[in-house]
Tab-separated table of C-alpha atoms in Angstrom:
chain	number	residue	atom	x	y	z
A	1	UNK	CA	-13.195	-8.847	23.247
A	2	UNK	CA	-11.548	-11.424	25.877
A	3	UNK	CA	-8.841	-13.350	25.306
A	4	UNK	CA	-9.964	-17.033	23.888
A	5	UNK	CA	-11.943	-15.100	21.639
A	6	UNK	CA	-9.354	-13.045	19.931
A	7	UNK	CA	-7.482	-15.994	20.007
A	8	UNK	CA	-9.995	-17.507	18.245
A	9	UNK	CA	-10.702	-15.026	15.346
A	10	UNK	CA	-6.697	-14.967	15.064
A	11	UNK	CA	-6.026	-19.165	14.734
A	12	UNK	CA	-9.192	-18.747	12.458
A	13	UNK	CA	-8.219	-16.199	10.278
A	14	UNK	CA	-4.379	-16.880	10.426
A	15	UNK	CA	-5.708	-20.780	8.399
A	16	UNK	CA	-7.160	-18.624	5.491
A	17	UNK	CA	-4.049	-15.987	5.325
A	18	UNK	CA	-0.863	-18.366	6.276
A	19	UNK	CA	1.269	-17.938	3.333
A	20	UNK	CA	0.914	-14.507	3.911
A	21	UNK	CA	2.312	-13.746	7.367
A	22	UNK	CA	0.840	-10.538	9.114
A	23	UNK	CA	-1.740	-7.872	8.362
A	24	UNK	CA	-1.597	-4.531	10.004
A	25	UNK	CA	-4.969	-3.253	11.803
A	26	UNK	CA	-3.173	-0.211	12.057
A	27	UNK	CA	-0.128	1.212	10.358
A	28	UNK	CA	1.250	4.449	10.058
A	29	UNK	CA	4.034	5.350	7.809
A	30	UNK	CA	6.472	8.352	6.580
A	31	UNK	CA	8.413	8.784	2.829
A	32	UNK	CA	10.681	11.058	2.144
A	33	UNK	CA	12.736	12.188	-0.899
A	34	UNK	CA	14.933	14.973	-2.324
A	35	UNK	CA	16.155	14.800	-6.252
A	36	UNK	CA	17.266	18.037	-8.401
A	37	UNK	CA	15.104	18.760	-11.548
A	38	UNK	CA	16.222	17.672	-15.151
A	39	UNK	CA	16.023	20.798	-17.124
A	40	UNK	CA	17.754	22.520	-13.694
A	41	UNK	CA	20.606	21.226	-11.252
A	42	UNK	CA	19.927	24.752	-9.589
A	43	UNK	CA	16.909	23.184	-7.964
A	44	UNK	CA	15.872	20.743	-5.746
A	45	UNK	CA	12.387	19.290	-4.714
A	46	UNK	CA	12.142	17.713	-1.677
A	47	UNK	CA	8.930	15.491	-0.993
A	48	UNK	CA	7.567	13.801	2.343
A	49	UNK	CA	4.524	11.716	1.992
A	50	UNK	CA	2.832	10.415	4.965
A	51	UNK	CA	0.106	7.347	5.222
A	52	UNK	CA	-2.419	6.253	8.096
A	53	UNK	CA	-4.228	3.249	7.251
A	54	UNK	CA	-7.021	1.267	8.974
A	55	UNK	CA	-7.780	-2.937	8.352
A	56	UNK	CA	-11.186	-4.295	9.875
A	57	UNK	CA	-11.800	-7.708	8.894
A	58	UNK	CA	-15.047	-9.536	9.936
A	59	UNK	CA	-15.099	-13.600	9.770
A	60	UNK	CA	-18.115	-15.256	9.444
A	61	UNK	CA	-18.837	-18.893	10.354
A	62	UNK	CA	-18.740	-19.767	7.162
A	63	UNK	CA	-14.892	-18.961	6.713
A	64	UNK	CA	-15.901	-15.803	4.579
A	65	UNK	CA	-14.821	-12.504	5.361
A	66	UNK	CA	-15.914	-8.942	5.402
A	67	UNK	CA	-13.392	-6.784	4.598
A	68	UNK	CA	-13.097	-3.308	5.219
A	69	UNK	CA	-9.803	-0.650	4.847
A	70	UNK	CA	-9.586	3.276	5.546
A	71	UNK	CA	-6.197	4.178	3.572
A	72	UNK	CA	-4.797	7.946	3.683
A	73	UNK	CA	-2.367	10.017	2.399
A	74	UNK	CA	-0.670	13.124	2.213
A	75	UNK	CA	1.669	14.439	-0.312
A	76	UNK	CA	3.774	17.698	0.034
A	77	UNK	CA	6.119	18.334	-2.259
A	78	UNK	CA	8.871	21.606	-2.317
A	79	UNK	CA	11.499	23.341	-4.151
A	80	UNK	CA	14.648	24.275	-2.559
A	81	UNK	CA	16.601	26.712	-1.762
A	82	UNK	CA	13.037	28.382	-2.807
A	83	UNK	CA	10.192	27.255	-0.585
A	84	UNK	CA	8.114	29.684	-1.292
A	85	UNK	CA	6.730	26.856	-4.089
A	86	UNK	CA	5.184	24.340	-2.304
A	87	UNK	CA	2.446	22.184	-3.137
A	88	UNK	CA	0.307	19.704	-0.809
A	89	UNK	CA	-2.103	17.021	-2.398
A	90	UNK	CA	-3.699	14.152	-0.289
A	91	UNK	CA	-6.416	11.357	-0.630
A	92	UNK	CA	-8.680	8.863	1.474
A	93	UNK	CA	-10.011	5.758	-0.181
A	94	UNK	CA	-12.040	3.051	1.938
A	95	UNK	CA	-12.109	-0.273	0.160
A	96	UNK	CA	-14.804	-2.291	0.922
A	97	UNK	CA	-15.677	-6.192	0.478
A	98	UNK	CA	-15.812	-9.806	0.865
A	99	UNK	CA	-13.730	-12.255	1.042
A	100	UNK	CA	-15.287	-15.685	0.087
A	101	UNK	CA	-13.774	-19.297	0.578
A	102	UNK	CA	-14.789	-22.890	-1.063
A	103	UNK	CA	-16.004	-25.471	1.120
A	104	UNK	CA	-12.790	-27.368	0.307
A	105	UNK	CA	-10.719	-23.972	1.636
A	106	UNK	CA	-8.668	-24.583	-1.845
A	107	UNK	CA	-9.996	-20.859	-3.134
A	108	UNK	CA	-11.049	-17.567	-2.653
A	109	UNK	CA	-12.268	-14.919	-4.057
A	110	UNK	CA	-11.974	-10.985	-2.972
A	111	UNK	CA	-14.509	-8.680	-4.244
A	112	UNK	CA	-13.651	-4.593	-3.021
A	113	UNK	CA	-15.158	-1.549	-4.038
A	114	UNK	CA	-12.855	1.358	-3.678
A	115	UNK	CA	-14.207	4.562	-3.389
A	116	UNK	CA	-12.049	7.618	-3.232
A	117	UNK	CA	-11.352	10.690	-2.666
A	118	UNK	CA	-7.816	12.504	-4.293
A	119	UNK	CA	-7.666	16.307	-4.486
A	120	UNK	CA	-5.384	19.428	-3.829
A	121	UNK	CA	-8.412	20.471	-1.168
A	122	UNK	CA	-8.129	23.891	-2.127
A	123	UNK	CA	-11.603	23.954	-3.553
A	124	UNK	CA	-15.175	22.692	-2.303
A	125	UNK	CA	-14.850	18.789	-2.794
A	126	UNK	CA	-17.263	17.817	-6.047
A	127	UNK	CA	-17.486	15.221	-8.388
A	128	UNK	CA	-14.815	15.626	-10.188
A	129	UNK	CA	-12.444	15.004	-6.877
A	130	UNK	CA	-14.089	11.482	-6.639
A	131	UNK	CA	-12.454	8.152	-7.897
A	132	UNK	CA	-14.452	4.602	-8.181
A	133	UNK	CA	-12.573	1.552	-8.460
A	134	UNK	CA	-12.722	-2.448	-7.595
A	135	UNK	CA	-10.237	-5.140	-7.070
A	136	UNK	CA	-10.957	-9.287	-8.210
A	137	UNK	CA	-8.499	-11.312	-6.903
A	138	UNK	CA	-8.608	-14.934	-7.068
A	139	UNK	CA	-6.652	-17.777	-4.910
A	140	UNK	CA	-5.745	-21.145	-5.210
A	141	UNK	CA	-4.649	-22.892	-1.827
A	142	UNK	CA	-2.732	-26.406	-2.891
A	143	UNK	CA	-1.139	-26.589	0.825
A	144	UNK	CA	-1.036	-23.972	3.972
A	145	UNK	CA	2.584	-22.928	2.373
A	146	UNK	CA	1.557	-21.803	-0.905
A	147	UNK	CA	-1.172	-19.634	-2.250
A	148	UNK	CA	-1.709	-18.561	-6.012
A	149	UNK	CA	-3.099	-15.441	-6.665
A	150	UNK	CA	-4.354	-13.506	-10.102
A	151	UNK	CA	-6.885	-10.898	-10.854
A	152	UNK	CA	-7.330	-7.156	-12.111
A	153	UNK	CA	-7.227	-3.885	-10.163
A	154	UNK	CA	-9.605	-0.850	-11.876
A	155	UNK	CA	-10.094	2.703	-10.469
A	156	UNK	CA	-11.064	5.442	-12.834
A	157	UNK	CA	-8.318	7.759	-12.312
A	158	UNK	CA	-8.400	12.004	-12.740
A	159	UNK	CA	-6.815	10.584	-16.397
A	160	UNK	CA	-8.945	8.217	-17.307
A	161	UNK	CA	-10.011	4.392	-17.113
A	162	UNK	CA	-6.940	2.697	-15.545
A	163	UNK	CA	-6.462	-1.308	-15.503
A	164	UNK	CA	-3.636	-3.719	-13.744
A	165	UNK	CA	-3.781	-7.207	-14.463
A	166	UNK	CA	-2.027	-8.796	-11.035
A	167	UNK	CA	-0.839	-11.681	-10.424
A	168	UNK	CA	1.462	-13.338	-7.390
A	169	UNK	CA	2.525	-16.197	-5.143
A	170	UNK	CA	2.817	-16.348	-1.384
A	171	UNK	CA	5.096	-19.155	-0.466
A	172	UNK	CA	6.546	-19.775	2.912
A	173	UNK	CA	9.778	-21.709	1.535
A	174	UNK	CA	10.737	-22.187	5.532
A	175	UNK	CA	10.719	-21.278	8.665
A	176	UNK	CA	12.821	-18.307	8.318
A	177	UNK	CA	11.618	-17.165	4.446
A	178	UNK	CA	8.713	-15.632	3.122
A	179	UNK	CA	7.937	-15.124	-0.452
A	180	UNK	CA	4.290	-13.002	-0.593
A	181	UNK	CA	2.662	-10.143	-1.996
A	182	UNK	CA	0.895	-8.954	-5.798
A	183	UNK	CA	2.852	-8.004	-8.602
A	184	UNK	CA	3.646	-5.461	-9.775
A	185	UNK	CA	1.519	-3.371	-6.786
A	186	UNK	CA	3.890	-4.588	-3.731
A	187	UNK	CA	5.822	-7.763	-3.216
A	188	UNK	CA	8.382	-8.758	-0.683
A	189	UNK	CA	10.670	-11.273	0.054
A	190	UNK	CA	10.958	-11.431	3.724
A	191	UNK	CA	13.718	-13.149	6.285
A	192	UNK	CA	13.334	-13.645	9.611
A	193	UNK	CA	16.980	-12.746	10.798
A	194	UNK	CA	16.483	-12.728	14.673
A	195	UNK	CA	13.904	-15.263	15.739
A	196	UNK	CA	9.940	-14.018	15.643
A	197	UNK	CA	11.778	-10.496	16.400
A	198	UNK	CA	13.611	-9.072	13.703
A	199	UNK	CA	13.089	-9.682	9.343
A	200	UNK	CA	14.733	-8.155	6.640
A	201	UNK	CA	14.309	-8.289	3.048
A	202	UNK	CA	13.521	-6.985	-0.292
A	203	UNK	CA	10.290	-5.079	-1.533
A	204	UNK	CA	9.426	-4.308	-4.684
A	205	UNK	CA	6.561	-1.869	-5.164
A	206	UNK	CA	4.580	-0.014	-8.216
A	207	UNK	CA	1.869	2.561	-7.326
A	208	UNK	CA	0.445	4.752	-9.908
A	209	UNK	CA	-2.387	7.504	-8.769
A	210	UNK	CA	-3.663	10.572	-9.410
A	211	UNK	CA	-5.019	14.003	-7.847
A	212	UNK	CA	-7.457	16.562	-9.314
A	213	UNK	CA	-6.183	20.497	-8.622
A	214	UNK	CA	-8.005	23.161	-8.388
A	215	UNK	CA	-9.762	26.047	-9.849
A	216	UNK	CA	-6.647	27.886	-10.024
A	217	UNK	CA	-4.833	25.358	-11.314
A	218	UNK	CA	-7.282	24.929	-14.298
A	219	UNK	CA	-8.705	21.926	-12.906
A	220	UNK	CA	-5.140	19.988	-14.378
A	221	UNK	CA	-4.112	16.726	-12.057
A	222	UNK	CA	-0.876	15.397	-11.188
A	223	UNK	CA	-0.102	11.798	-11.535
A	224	UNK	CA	2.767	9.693	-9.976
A	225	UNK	CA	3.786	6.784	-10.947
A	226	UNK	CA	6.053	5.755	-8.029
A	227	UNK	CA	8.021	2.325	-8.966
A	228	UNK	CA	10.480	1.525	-6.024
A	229	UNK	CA	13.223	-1.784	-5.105
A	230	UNK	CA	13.505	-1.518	-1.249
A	231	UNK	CA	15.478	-2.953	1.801
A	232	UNK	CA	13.450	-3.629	4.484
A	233	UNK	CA	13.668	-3.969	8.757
A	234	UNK	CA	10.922	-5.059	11.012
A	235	UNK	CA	11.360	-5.261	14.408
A	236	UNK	CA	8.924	-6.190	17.133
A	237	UNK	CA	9.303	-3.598	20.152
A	238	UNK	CA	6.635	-5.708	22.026
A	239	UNK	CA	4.457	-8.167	21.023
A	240	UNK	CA	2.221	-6.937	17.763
A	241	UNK	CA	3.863	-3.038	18.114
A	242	UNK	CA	6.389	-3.091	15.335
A	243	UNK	CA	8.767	-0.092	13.918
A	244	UNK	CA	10.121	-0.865	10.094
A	245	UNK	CA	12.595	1.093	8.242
A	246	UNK	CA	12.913	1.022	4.338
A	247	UNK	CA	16.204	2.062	1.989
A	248	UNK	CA	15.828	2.446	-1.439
A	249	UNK	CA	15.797	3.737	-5.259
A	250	UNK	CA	13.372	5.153	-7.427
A	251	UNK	CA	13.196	4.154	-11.085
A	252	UNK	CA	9.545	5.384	-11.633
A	253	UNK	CA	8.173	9.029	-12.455
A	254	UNK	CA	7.771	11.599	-9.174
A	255	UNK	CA	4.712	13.334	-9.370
A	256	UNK	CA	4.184	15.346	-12.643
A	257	UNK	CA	1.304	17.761	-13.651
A	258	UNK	CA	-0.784	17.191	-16.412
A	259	UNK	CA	-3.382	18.870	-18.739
A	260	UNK	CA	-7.196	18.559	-17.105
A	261	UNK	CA	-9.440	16.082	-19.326
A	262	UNK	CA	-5.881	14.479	-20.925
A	263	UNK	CA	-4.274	10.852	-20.732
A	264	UNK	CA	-1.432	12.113	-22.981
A	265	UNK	CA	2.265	12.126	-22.068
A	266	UNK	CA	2.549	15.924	-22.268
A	267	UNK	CA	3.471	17.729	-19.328
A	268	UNK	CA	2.473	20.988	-18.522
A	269	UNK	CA	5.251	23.652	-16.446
A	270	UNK	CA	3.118	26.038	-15.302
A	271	UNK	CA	3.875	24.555	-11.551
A	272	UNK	CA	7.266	24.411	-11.379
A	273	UNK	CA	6.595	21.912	-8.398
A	274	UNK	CA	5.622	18.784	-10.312
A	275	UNK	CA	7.988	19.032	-13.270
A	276	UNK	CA	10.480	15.800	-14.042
A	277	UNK	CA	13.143	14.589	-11.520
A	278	UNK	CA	16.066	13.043	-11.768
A	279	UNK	CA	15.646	9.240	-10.293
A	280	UNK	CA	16.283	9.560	-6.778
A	281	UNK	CA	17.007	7.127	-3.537
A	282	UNK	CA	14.113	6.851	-1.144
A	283	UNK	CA	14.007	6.835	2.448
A	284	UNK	CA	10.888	5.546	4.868
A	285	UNK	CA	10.191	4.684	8.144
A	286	UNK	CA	6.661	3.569	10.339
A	287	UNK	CA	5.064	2.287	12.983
A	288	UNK	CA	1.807	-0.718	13.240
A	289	UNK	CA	0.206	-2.848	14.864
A	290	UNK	CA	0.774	-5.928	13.462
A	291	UNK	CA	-0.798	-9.479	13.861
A	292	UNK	CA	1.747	-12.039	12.465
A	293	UNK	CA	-0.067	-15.176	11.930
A	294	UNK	CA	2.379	-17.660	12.245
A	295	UNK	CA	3.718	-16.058	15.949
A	296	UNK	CA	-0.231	-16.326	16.725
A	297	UNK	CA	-0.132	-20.070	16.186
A	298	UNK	CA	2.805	-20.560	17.976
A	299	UNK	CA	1.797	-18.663	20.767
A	300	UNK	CA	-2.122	-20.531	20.893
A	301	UNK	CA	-1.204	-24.175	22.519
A	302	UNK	CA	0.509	-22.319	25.586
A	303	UNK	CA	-2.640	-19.586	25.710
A	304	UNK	CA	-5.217	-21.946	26.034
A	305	UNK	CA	-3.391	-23.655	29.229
A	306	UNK	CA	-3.360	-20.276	30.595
């Protein structure tokens, strides 16, 4: 693609997504966490989790936009001093959809289907390893500063039917401050410390998900419901190639083994892995490319001279 037409699809699509600031096209990330077991301060279980996710967006003349995501990750969790237990679970979900806008620009609405795939991978991958969900989201645009946003997230988790009403507000209060995101999935408030170049801020994020086992684990899943308040760093290394860093605590559940074919609290021990922590801090750190609409527009008046 030349220039003045990436240019182009930026300015374009930067109008639709302003109160919201970037969106990754690529972004690759790395958790980490170690927290000693309630029923044992003997033991500890350290867990790194790793994502790779994709964004391809697609915007028609008409404003509206296909949307399409490849989102990965791995999960391996261990006990120490012991690490002969050890247990690895990972998933890959592509959501899929459209984004549509009024003629007026004052709304949109996202339609995705989420198909996915969550699973130990010890055993051939069946239909009992698959997930279907959707997301409806819905927008209201009064000015190019504030969006409204509310909707429902479904996926039909390894436990059962699973619904999130969400609801949020993007709001660029200034130059330097960003209010965006979905609650209770992922929100941030964002500060831009060191101009275009460095932002800081607070993240609050709730993920729940699940991950069928395998035939030797009697078919059971594990579910984690992560629930996180984060300090956050961005910093632009060059133009669109950004490192982050994230500090923070853990007030959810870590991931926890339940009964196969149950939605029930009980927990069963019979991996010692993915029995109940104690709440824990949480360390992270990545790497994306990143397209930051409001540098783009900033940037456009001295391109096109070019």
């Amino acid at each position: 693609m030349n220039r003045k037409l990436f240019l182009a699809f930026i300015i374009f699509f930067s109008t639709k997504l302003i109160a919201q600031p970037y969106a990754d096209i690529v972004n690759f990330s790395y958790q980490t966490f170690s927290s000693e077991y309630k029923d044992s301060s003997n033991w500890k279980n350290k867990t790194d989790n790793y994502f790779l996710n994709f964004f391809v967006p697609k915007v028609f003349k008409s404003g509206n936009t296909f949307l399409v995501r490849v989102n990965s990750e791995m999960l391996n969790s261990t006990i120490t001093p012991d690490s002969s237990y050890s247990s690895s679970l990972a998933s890959i979900s592509m959501p899929i959809g459209m984004k549509l806008v009024s003629k007026n620009k004052k709304w949109e609405t996202i339609l995705l289907a989420v198909p996915k795939i969550a699973s130990d991978f010890k055993d051939e991958i069946d239909e009992h390893d698959l997930q279907y969900g959707g997301i409806f989201l819905q927008h209201y645009i009064p000015s190019d500063r504030l969006k409204f946003k509310a909707g429902l997230y479904y996926n039909r988790e390894a436990f059962g039917d699973f619904f999130v009403p969400l609801v949020g507000v993007d709001w660029k209060v200034n130059s330097r401050i960003n209010m965006y995101g979905i609650l209770p999935t992922n929100y941030k408030v964002e500060f831009n410390i060191l101009k275009d170049k460095l932002y800081t801020g607070l993240n609050l994020k709730y993920f729940t998900r699940s991950f069928r086992l395998s035939e030797k684990n009697k078919y059971d899943y594990v579910r984690y419901n992560e629930a996180q308040v984060k300090l956050f760093v961005d910093y632009f290394v060059v133009p669109k190639v950004l490192v982050f860093a994230e500090v923070g605590y853990s007030f959810g559940e870590n991931p926890m083994q339940h009964t196969y074919n149950t939605d029930d609290d009980n927990i069963t021990r019979v991996n010692p892995v993915y029995t109940p922590l104690k709440n824990y801090p949480v360390v992270s750190a990545g790497i994306a490319y990143r397209i930051r609409f409001d540098l783009e527009k900033k940037s456009e008046p001295t391109s096109e001279k070019q």
